[in-house]
Amino acid sequence: MPQTKPMVSIENVVASATVNQTVNLNLITQIFPDVEYHPDQFPGLVFRLKAPKTATLIFSSGKMVCTGAKSEEQAIKAVRNVVQKLRKGGIPIENDPIIEIQNIVASASLGGKIHLELAARILPRSMYEPEQFPGLIHRMLDPKTVILLFASGKLVCTGAKKETEVYRAVTNLHTLLEEKNLMIYES
Amino acid sequence: RLRTWDSRSQVHEPVDRNFRQAFSELDRLKDKLAVGDAVIEKAAYVYRKALEKGLVRGRSISALVAAALYAACRDTETPRTLKDVANASNIKKKDVARCYRLLIRELDLKMPVVDPVKCVARIASKAGLTEKTKRKALEILKKAEEGKISAGKDPMGLAAAALYVACVMNGENKTQKDVAEAAGVTEVTIRNRYKGLKTHLKL
DNA sequence: GCTTTAAAAAGTAAGCT
DNA sequence: AGCTTACTTTGAAAAGC
């Protein structure tokens, strides 16, 4: 019945990494004038890349967190790029980073509008509080993700660790909404 | 008597103390918010469940009590906003909201969605509107409601816009600002909801 | 629980012209 | 009345309070 197949866009990928050695954040600050480091307010140093447009938090333990990438591959590339730049700048880093994808945020559009109030009563593990937030919050068990569903039929999916999980989650929800007749096509 | 709430716990006294404090706060809020005994009883029941599930550990008792009371208002369809409860308990609205969502998630509570129709009476009395205008607003809301223009919108904003439109139709001299203040929303929100109402109802 | 990062969805809010 | 900017919600990691 879906008039259109859901269009999915990966919006943000979060990855954690480690180079298994400590790093001198103050030294990085001296060599890279554009980084942000305010240890009194947060222990991580912010290292921004223009392409891919990302922000990587670097901790003195050698662990890092990269955010802003548009794909798993971009996130991995970004972390490697940051390490390479640090080395070129004279920061001694022996090992290549071990990278792990932690979270993927995606937006999508189903082919029609949603009857949110009905959906809130029918979908298990869902919450719809229009005075607090316009979207219906649905916690999906498999894949373990959280989906923010809006009346327009657009949604945000977060919590997935693989891009394939995002597509599965969106497809699962789309199917569920149709089975329960919660979608309104036409208009 | 109180220890039957959790017979497996070895530390009954702290639980007793916790619930007594929670109940005294509920009593205090009862007067400030002018809610009935049934609402307080439900709030106490919800709080007790939260206590049994260990949701109070590491959290503010006052915030949980406020959230439980808000949940009770919602469950009994007693028109009290999050802002009302937050102000009465001196807890940030954001914190009450977060605790409320925690209660819903962890205790698997299903709450009816706030009905804009229930908001009309409160706004009307605060703004001093006539019964006739109130009736008109209810008619407008009924037509609008399942024209699906309400999904995702703040029920207070919808009710305020319906009342404003009703005022104009009945020739009541009330400004958007009067209605907005009584509803706790901005004039901009009333105007935005009014646009949708006008389009949908061809006003 | 908080602090910092990034990004989307849709609604509401606040400041300025 | 607009426009801009900003805040609400969701998820996850990092080190430390």
GROMACS .gro file of C-alpha atoms (C1' of nucleotides) in nm:
model
  424
    1MET     CA    1   0.000   0.000   0.000
    2PRO     CA    2   0.291   0.239   0.048
    3GLN     CA    3   0.252   0.490  -0.230
    4THR     CA    4   0.616   0.575  -0.198
    5LYS     CA    5   0.911   0.401  -0.044
    6PRO     CA    6   1.047   0.589   0.256
    7MET     CA    7   1.331   0.826   0.173
    8VAL     CA    8   1.603   0.792   0.436
    9SER     CA    9   1.894   1.029   0.502
   10ILE     CA   10   2.176   0.962   0.744
   11GLU     CA   11   2.221   1.293   0.927
   12ASN     CA   12   2.481   1.228   1.191
   13VAL     CA   13   2.713   0.944   1.286
   14VAL     CA   14   2.888   0.928   1.623
   15ALA     CA   15   3.202   0.717   1.657
   16SER     CA   16   3.435   0.654   1.949
   17ALA     CA   17   3.802   0.569   1.900
   18THR     CA   18   4.125   0.511   2.086
   19VAL     CA   19   4.493   0.526   1.994
   20ASN     CA   20   4.583   0.335   2.311
   21GLN     CA   21   4.825   0.593   2.447
   22THR     CA   22   4.799   0.924   2.625
   23VAL     CA   23   4.820   1.248   2.432
   24ASN     CA   24   4.927   1.596   2.543
   25LEU     CA   25   4.625   1.819   2.483
   26ASN     CA   26   4.811   2.138   2.572
   27LEU     CA   27   5.069   2.057   2.304
   28ILE     CA   28   4.789   2.016   2.048
   29THR     CA   29   4.654   2.355   2.150
   30GLN     CA   30   4.993   2.514   2.077
   31ILE     CA   31   5.028   2.354   1.735
   32PHE     CA   32   4.666   2.384   1.620
   33PRO     CA   33   4.536   2.733   1.702
   34ASP     CA   34   4.181   2.655   1.589
   35VAL     CA   35   4.105   2.387   1.848
   36GLU     CA   36   3.887   2.456   2.150
   37TYR     CA   37   4.006   2.335   2.486
   38HIS     CA   38   3.860   2.450   2.815
   39PRO     CA   39   3.955   2.184   3.068
   40ASP     CA   40   3.774   2.370   3.342
   41GLN     CA   41   3.444   2.322   3.162
   42PHE     CA   42   3.500   1.996   2.975
   43PRO     CA   43   3.795   1.751   2.968
   44GLY     CA   44   3.782   1.699   2.592
   45LEU     CA   45   3.957   1.909   2.329
   46VAL     CA   46   3.744   1.993   2.023
   47PHE     CA   47   3.919   1.931   1.691
   48ARG     CA   48   3.707   2.037   1.391
   49LEU     CA   49   3.756   1.918   1.033
   50LYS     CA   50   3.614   2.109   0.738
   51ALA     CA   51   3.575   1.801   0.522
   52PRO     CA   52   3.411   1.586   0.620
   53LYS     CA   53   3.253   1.852   0.842
   54THR     CA   54   3.299   1.693   1.182
   55ALA     CA   55   3.394   1.771   1.539
   56THR     CA   56   3.619   1.527   1.721
   57LEU     CA   57   3.660   1.537   2.095
   58ILE     CA   58   4.008   1.429   2.200
   59PHE     CA   59   4.082   1.324   2.558
   60SER     CA   60   4.419   1.298   2.729
   61SER     CA   61   4.366   0.924   2.760
   62GLY     CA   62   4.394   0.894   2.384
   63LYS     CA   63   4.025   0.818   2.346
   64MET     CA   64   3.818   1.024   2.104
   65VAL     CA   65   3.458   1.088   1.998
   66CYS     CA   66   3.380   1.199   1.644
   67THR     CA   67   3.042   1.356   1.560
   68GLY     CA   68   2.885   1.513   1.254
   69ALA     CA   69   2.974   1.259   0.983
   70LYS     CA   70   2.707   1.166   0.728
   71SER     CA   71   2.802   0.797   0.703
   72GLU     CA   72   2.989   0.526   0.888
   73GLU     CA   73   3.270   0.547   0.635
   74GLN     CA   74   3.293   0.924   0.666
   75ALA     CA   75   3.318   0.897   1.044
   76ILE     CA   76   3.602   0.646   1.013
   77LYS     CA   77   3.775   0.862   0.757
   78ALA     CA   78   3.739   1.167   0.977
   79VAL     CA   79   3.903   0.998   1.276
   80ARG     CA   80   4.194   0.874   1.063
   81ASN     CA   81   4.226   1.221   0.919
   82VAL     CA   82   4.246   1.377   1.264
   83VAL     CA   83   4.517   1.132   1.373
   84GLN     CA   84   4.712   1.196   1.054
   85LYS     CA   85   4.696   1.571   1.108
   86LEU     CA   86   4.811   1.535   1.467
   87ARG     CA   87   5.111   1.331   1.351
   88LYS     CA   88   5.200   1.582   1.081
   89GLY     CA   89   5.178   1.853   1.341
   90GLY     CA   90   5.437   1.669   1.545
   91ILE     CA   91   5.216   1.498   1.799
   92PRO     CA   92   5.366   1.152   1.856
   93ILE     CA   93   5.098   0.889   1.801
   94GLU     CA   94   5.225   0.535   1.755
   95ASN     CA   95   4.913   0.331   1.683
   96ASP     CA   96   4.637   0.367   1.431
   97PRO     CA   97   4.300   0.439   1.591
   98ILE     CA   98   4.060   0.159   1.676
   99ILE     CA   99   3.721   0.294   1.573
  100GLU     CA  100   3.369   0.196   1.678
  101ILE     CA  101   3.039   0.341   1.551
  102GLN     CA  102   2.825   0.430   1.854
  103ASN     CA  103   2.514   0.594   1.718
  104ILE     CA  104   2.352   0.689   1.390
  105VAL     CA  105   2.087   0.960   1.355
  106ALA     CA  106   1.873   0.960   1.043
  107SER     CA  107   1.570   1.145   0.912
  108ALA     CA  108   1.313   0.994   0.679
  109SER     CA  109   0.981   1.062   0.519
  110LEU     CA  110   0.704   0.804   0.492
  111GLY     CA  111   0.462   0.853   0.209
  112GLY     CA  112   0.176   1.013   0.402
  113LYS     CA  113   0.053   1.187   0.713
  114ILE     CA  114   0.015   1.011   1.047
  115HIS     CA  115  -0.273   0.996   1.292
  116LEU     CA  116  -0.054   1.063   1.594
  117GLU     CA  117  -0.317   1.050   1.862
  118LEU     CA  118  -0.438   0.710   1.746
  119ALA     CA  119  -0.080   0.589   1.703
  120ALA     CA  120  -0.006   0.687   2.063
  121ARG     CA  121  -0.283   0.459   2.183
  122ILE     CA  122  -0.202   0.168   1.955
  123LEU     CA  123   0.178   0.155   1.936
  124PRO     CA  124   0.340  -0.007   2.241
  125ARG     CA  125   0.623   0.181   2.416
  126SER     CA  126   0.522   0.511   2.263
  127MET     CA  127   0.463   0.849   2.417
  128TYR     CA  128   0.290   1.149   2.263
  129GLU     CA  129   0.287   1.472   2.462
  130PRO     CA  130   0.208   1.764   2.228
  131GLU     CA  131   0.251   2.022   2.507
  132GLN     CA  132   0.608   1.907   2.549
  133PHE     CA  133   0.714   1.798   2.201
  134PRO     CA  134   0.526   1.773   1.868
  135GLY     CA  135   0.651   1.426   1.784
  136LEU     CA  136   0.545   1.080   1.901
  137ILE     CA  137   0.837   0.903   2.069
  138HIS     CA  138   0.845   0.534   1.987
  139ARG     CA  139   1.094   0.289   2.133
  140MET     CA  140   1.147   0.000   1.892
  141LEU     CA  141   1.285  -0.326   2.032
  142ASP     CA  142   1.433  -0.469   1.711
  143PRO     CA  143   1.640  -0.299   1.597
  144LYS     CA  144   1.683  -0.125   1.932
  145THR     CA  145   1.620   0.231   1.826
  146VAL     CA  146   1.406   0.530   1.917
  147ILE     CA  147   1.195   0.699   1.652
  148LEU     CA  148   1.046   1.046   1.674
  149LEU     CA  149   0.741   1.038   1.449
  150PHE     CA  150   0.567   1.355   1.331
  151ALA     CA  151   0.218   1.422   1.194
  152SER     CA  152   0.371   1.508   0.856
  153GLY     CA  153   0.497   1.153   0.815
  154LYS     CA  154   0.857   1.264   0.860
  155LEU     CA  155   1.062   1.104   1.135
  156VAL     CA  156   1.395   1.089   1.311
  157CYS     CA  157   1.555   0.755   1.394
  158THR     CA  158   1.836   0.737   1.648
  159GLY     CA  159   2.017   0.474   1.850
  160ALA     CA  160   2.122   0.248   1.561
  161LYS     CA  161   2.483   0.135   1.532
  162LYS     CA  162   2.465   0.019   1.169
  163GLU     CA  163   2.314   0.193   0.870
  164THR     CA  164   2.126  -0.127   0.788
  165GLU     CA  165   1.955  -0.107   1.126
  166VAL     CA  166   1.823   0.238   1.035
  167TYR     CA  167   1.661   0.106   0.717
  168ARG     CA  168   1.519  -0.192   0.903
  169ALA     CA  169   1.375   0.031   1.176
  170VAL     CA  170   1.209   0.265   0.927
  171THR     CA  171   1.068  -0.022   0.724
  172ASN     CA  172   0.941  -0.195   1.037
  173LEU     CA  173   0.762   0.117   1.155
  174HIS     CA  174   0.620   0.189   0.811
  175THR     CA  175   0.478  -0.162   0.789
  176LEU     CA  176   0.340  -0.142   1.142
  177LEU     CA  177   0.170   0.191   1.076
  178GLU     CA  178   0.006   0.054   0.765
  179GLU     CA  179  -0.109  -0.266   0.934
  180LYS     CA  180  -0.275  -0.059   1.204
  181ASN     CA  181  -0.419   0.187   0.955
  182LEU     CA  182  -0.244   0.480   1.114
  183MET     CA  183  -0.128   0.634   0.788
  184ILE     CA  184  -0.325   0.884   0.587
  185TYR     CA  185  -0.225   0.887   0.220
  186GLU     CA  186  -0.366   1.130  -0.037
  187SER     CA  187  -0.444   1.490   0.051
  188ARG     CA  188   0.130  -0.108   5.777
  189LEU     CA  189   0.354   0.093   5.547
  190ARG     CA  190   0.616  -0.178   5.527
  191THR     CA  191   0.390  -0.406   5.327
  192TRP     CA  192   0.483  -0.190   5.028
  193ASP     CA  193   0.810  -0.374   5.002
  194SER     CA  194   0.838  -0.672   5.230
  195ARG     CA  195   1.164  -0.779   5.066
  196SER     CA  196   1.347  -0.464   5.162
  197GLN     CA  197   1.566  -0.482   5.469
  198VAL     CA  198   1.560  -0.109   5.517
  199HIS     CA  199   1.200  -0.022   5.592
  200GLU     CA  200   1.254   0.289   5.794
  201PRO     CA  201   1.408   0.499   5.515
  202VAL     CA  202   1.121   0.393   5.290
  203ASP     CA  203   0.877   0.505   5.557
  204ARG     CA  204   1.052   0.836   5.591
  205ASN     CA  205   1.064   0.886   5.216
  206PHE     CA  206   0.695   0.823   5.172
  207ARG     CA  207   0.597   1.042   5.466
  208GLN     CA  208   0.794   1.329   5.321
  209ALA     CA  209   0.643   1.269   4.980
  210PHE     CA  210   0.293   1.262   5.122
  211SER     CA  211   0.337   1.583   5.318
  212GLU     CA  212   0.455   1.751   5.000
  213LEU     CA  213   0.155   1.617   4.816
  214ASP     CA  214  -0.071   1.767   5.082
  215ARG     CA  215   0.099   2.102   5.042
  216LEU     CA  216   0.058   2.089   4.664
  217LYS     CA  217  -0.303   1.985   4.700
  218ASP     CA  218  -0.394   2.325   4.842
  219LYS     CA  219  -0.174   2.525   4.604
  220LEU     CA  220  -0.320   2.357   4.300
  221ALA     CA  221  -0.670   2.309   4.439
  222VAL     CA  222  -0.701   1.950   4.323
  223GLY     CA  223  -0.930   1.691   4.478
  224ASP     CA  224  -0.855   1.395   4.703
  225ALA     CA  225  -0.890   1.151   4.415
  226VAL     CA  226  -0.604   1.320   4.232
  227ILE     CA  227  -0.384   1.317   4.541
  228GLU     CA  228  -0.460   0.949   4.597
  229LYS     CA  229  -0.359   0.866   4.243
  230ALA     CA  230  -0.043   1.070   4.275
  231ALA     CA  231   0.044   0.886   4.596
  232TYR     CA  232  -0.020   0.555   4.422
  233VAL     CA  233   0.209   0.648   4.132
  234TYR     CA  234   0.478   0.773   4.367
  235ARG     CA  235   0.459   0.453   4.569
  236LYS     CA  236   0.506   0.250   4.251
  237ALA     CA  237   0.805   0.461   4.159
  238LEU     CA  238   0.951   0.409   4.505
  239GLU     CA  239   0.901   0.032   4.479
  240LYS     CA  240   1.075   0.031   4.143
  241GLY     CA  241   1.367   0.224   4.283
  242LEU     CA  242   1.314   0.522   4.058
  243VAL     CA  243   1.362   0.766   4.343
  244ARG     CA  244   1.723   0.667   4.411
  245GLY     CA  245   1.955   0.952   4.330
  246ARG     CA  246   1.669   1.175   4.231
  247SER     CA  247   1.488   1.462   4.396
  248ILE     CA  248   1.186   1.345   4.596
  249SER     CA  249   1.017   1.678   4.533
  250ALA     CA  250   1.060   1.652   4.157
  251LEU     CA  251   0.924   1.297   4.156
  252VAL     CA  252   0.628   1.399   4.372
  253ALA     CA  253   0.552   1.687   4.137
  254ALA     CA  254   0.579   1.455   3.837
  255ALA     CA  255   0.352   1.198   4.004
  256LEU     CA  256   0.097   1.470   4.073
  257TYR     CA  257   0.112   1.590   3.714
  258ALA     CA  258   0.064   1.229   3.601
  259ALA     CA  259  -0.240   1.203   3.830
  260CYS     CA  260  -0.384   1.523   3.683
  261ARG     CA  261  -0.334   1.387   3.334
  262ASP     CA  262  -0.484   1.050   3.420
  263THR     CA  263  -0.793   1.207   3.577
  264GLU     CA  264  -0.813   1.474   3.306
  265THR     CA  265  -0.781   1.744   3.567
  266PRO     CA  266  -0.672   2.053   3.373
  267ARG     CA  267  -0.343   2.151   3.538
  268THR     CA  268  -0.047   2.234   3.317
  269LEU     CA  269   0.312   2.132   3.368
  270LYS     CA  270   0.378   2.499   3.439
  271ASP     CA  271   0.111   2.502   3.712
  272VAL     CA  272   0.267   2.203   3.885
  273ALA     CA  273   0.621   2.333   3.839
  274ASN     CA  274   0.533   2.671   3.990
  275ALA     CA  275   0.348   2.519   4.284
  276SER     CA  276   0.639   2.290   4.365
  277ASN     CA  277   0.921   2.537   4.293
  278ILE     CA  278   1.079   2.290   4.056
  279LYS     CA  279   1.189   2.373   3.704
  280LYS     CA  280   0.929   2.283   3.445
  281LYS     CA  281   1.196   2.093   3.253
  282ASP     CA  282   1.276   1.876   3.554
  283VAL     CA  283   0.911   1.796   3.625
  284ALA     CA  284   0.867   1.705   3.258
  285ARG     CA  285   1.172   1.479   3.263
  286CYS     CA  286   1.056   1.298   3.575
  287TYR     CA  287   0.706   1.267   3.432
  288ARG     CA  288   0.845   1.099   3.118
  289LEU     CA  289   1.053   0.871   3.338
  290LEU     CA  290   0.739   0.763   3.526
  291ILE     CA  291   0.554   0.699   3.202
  292ARG     CA  292   0.841   0.491   3.062
  293GLU     CA  293   0.938   0.294   3.369
  294LEU     CA  294   0.590   0.230   3.507
  295ASP     CA  295   0.438   0.171   3.163
  296LEU     CA  296   0.168   0.430   3.218
  297LYS     CA  297  -0.065   0.520   2.936
  298MET     CA  298  -0.198   0.872   2.956
  299PRO     CA  299  -0.482   1.023   2.757
  300VAL     CA  300  -0.361   1.304   2.531
  301VAL     CA  301  -0.447   1.647   2.672
  302ASP     CA  302  -0.782   1.749   2.527
  303PRO     CA  303  -0.800   2.113   2.412
  304VAL     CA  304  -1.169   2.107   2.507
  305LYS     CA  305  -1.066   2.070   2.872
  306CYS     CA  306  -0.841   2.374   2.837
  307VAL     CA  307  -1.121   2.603   2.722
  308ALA     CA  308  -1.295   2.637   3.058
  309ARG     CA  309  -0.976   2.733   3.240
  310ILE     CA  310  -0.870   2.991   2.983
  311ALA     CA  311  -1.223   3.133   2.962
  312SER     CA  312  -1.257   3.185   3.336
  313LYS     CA  313  -0.909   3.338   3.367
  314ALA     CA  314  -0.981   3.578   3.083
  315GLY     CA  315  -1.336   3.644   3.204
  316LEU     CA  316  -1.509   3.529   2.887
  317THR     CA  317  -1.880   3.466   2.856
  318GLU     CA  318  -2.049   3.129   2.853
  319LYS     CA  319  -2.166   3.200   2.500
  320THR     CA  320  -1.812   3.252   2.376
  321LYS     CA  321  -1.703   2.936   2.551
  322ARG     CA  322  -1.972   2.738   2.374
  323LYS     CA  323  -1.871   2.885   2.040
  324ALA     CA  324  -1.508   2.795   2.103
  325LEU     CA  325  -1.611   2.438   2.180
  326GLU     CA  326  -1.797   2.418   1.850
  327ILE     CA  327  -1.496   2.550   1.664
  328LEU     CA  328  -1.267   2.301   1.835
  329LYS     CA  329  -1.498   2.011   1.759
  330LYS     CA  330  -1.496   2.091   1.390
  331ALA     CA  331  -1.124   2.154   1.384
  332GLU     CA  332  -1.018   1.862   1.599
  333GLU     CA  333  -1.054   1.584   1.356
  334GLY     CA  334  -0.985   1.787   1.055
  335LYS     CA  335  -0.640   1.667   1.166
  336ILE     CA  336  -0.504   2.016   1.212
  337SER     CA  337  -0.442   1.954   1.581
  338ALA     CA  338  -0.179   1.678   1.555
  339GLY     CA  339   0.147   1.790   1.711
  340LYS     CA  340   0.010   2.122   1.832
  341ASP     CA  341  -0.001   2.244   2.190
  342PRO     CA  342  -0.359   2.189   2.316
  343MET     CA  343  -0.342   2.522   2.503
  344GLY     CA  344  -0.257   2.705   2.182
  345LEU     CA  345  -0.543   2.538   1.999
  346ALA     CA  346  -0.792   2.619   2.276
  347ALA     CA  347  -0.668   2.978   2.299
  348ALA     CA  348  -0.704   3.028   1.923
  349ALA     CA  349  -1.055   2.880   1.925
  350LEU     CA  350  -1.153   3.112   2.210
  351TYR     CA  351  -1.006   3.413   2.033
  352VAL     CA  352  -1.200   3.331   1.717
  353ALA     CA  353  -1.514   3.285   1.928
  354CYS     CA  354  -1.458   3.626   2.087
  355VAL     CA  355  -1.437   3.792   1.747
  356MET     CA  356  -1.752   3.615   1.629
  357ASN     CA  357  -1.944   3.712   1.942
  358GLY     CA  358  -1.809   4.064   1.944
  359GLU     CA  359  -1.640   4.027   2.282
  360ASN     CA  360  -1.379   4.296   2.336
  361LYS     CA  361  -1.086   4.078   2.414
  362THR     CA  362  -0.746   4.112   2.254
  363GLN     CA  363  -0.514   3.832   2.147
  364LYS     CA  364  -0.294   3.942   2.434
  365ASP     CA  365  -0.574   3.891   2.689
  366VAL     CA  366  -0.640   3.537   2.569
  367ALA     CA  367  -0.271   3.460   2.525
  368GLU     CA  368  -0.190   3.559   2.882
  369ALA     CA  369  -0.480   3.360   3.023
  370ALA     CA  370  -0.366   3.054   2.827
  371GLY     CA  371   0.005   3.094   2.890
  372VAL     CA  372   0.099   3.100   2.520
  373THR     CA  373   0.219   3.386   2.299
  374GLU     CA  374   0.012   3.596   2.064
  375VAL     CA  375   0.219   3.456   1.780
  376THR     CA  376   0.101   3.105   1.862
  377ILE     CA  377  -0.263   3.218   1.866
  378ARG     CA  378  -0.213   3.379   1.526
  379ASN     CA  379  -0.051   3.066   1.385
  380ARG     CA  380  -0.327   2.838   1.511
  381TYR     CA  381  -0.581   3.091   1.388
  382LYS     CA  382  -0.442   3.063   1.035
  383GLY     CA  383  -0.499   2.688   1.035
  384LEU     CA  384  -0.845   2.730   1.183
  385LYS     CA  385  -0.936   2.989   0.922
  386THR     CA  386  -0.817   2.770   0.638
  387HIS     CA  387  -0.982   2.454   0.765
  388LEU     CA  388  -1.313   2.606   0.870
  389LYS     CA  389  -1.321   2.859   0.588
  390LEU     CA  390  -1.381   3.133   0.844
  391DG     C1'  391   2.275   1.383   3.710
  392DC     C1'  392   2.592   1.753   3.470
  393DT     C1'  393   2.947   1.936   3.142
  394DT     C1'  394   3.059   1.908   2.528
  395DT     C1'  395   2.978   1.746   2.015
  396DA     C1'  396   2.650   1.697   1.588
  397DA     C1'  397   2.204   1.665   1.330
  398DA     C1'  398   1.709   1.608   1.195
  399DA     C1'  399   1.209   1.656   1.284
  400DA     C1'  400   0.792   2.056   1.416
  401DG     C1'  401   0.629   2.359   1.756
  402DT     C1'  402   0.685   2.745   2.046
  403DA     C1'  403   0.934   3.153   2.211
  404DA     C1'  404   1.193   3.587   2.220
  405DG     C1'  405   1.429   3.980   2.023
  406DC     C1'  406   1.467   4.314   1.653
  407DT     C1'  407   1.321   4.582   1.257
  408DA     C1'  408   0.398   4.091   1.082
  409DG     C1'  409   0.844   3.885   0.956
  410DC     C1'  410   1.296   3.722   1.014
  411DT     C1'  411   1.662   3.526   1.317
  412DT     C1'  412   1.818   3.275   1.658
  413DA     C1'  413   1.730   2.943   2.001
  414DC     C1'  414   1.522   2.604   2.285
  415DT     C1'  415   1.212   2.148   2.349
  416DT     C1'  416   1.286   1.574   2.222
  417DT     C1'  417   1.586   1.130   2.090
  418DG     C1'  418   2.066   0.840   2.106
  419DA     C1'  419   2.586   0.739   2.236
  420DA     C1'  420   3.073   0.795   2.374
  421DA     C1'  421   3.450   1.041   2.620
  422DA     C1'  422   3.667   1.199   3.194
  423DG     C1'  423   3.543   1.392   3.604
  424DC     C1'  424   3.269   1.628   3.931
   0.00000   0.00000   0.00000
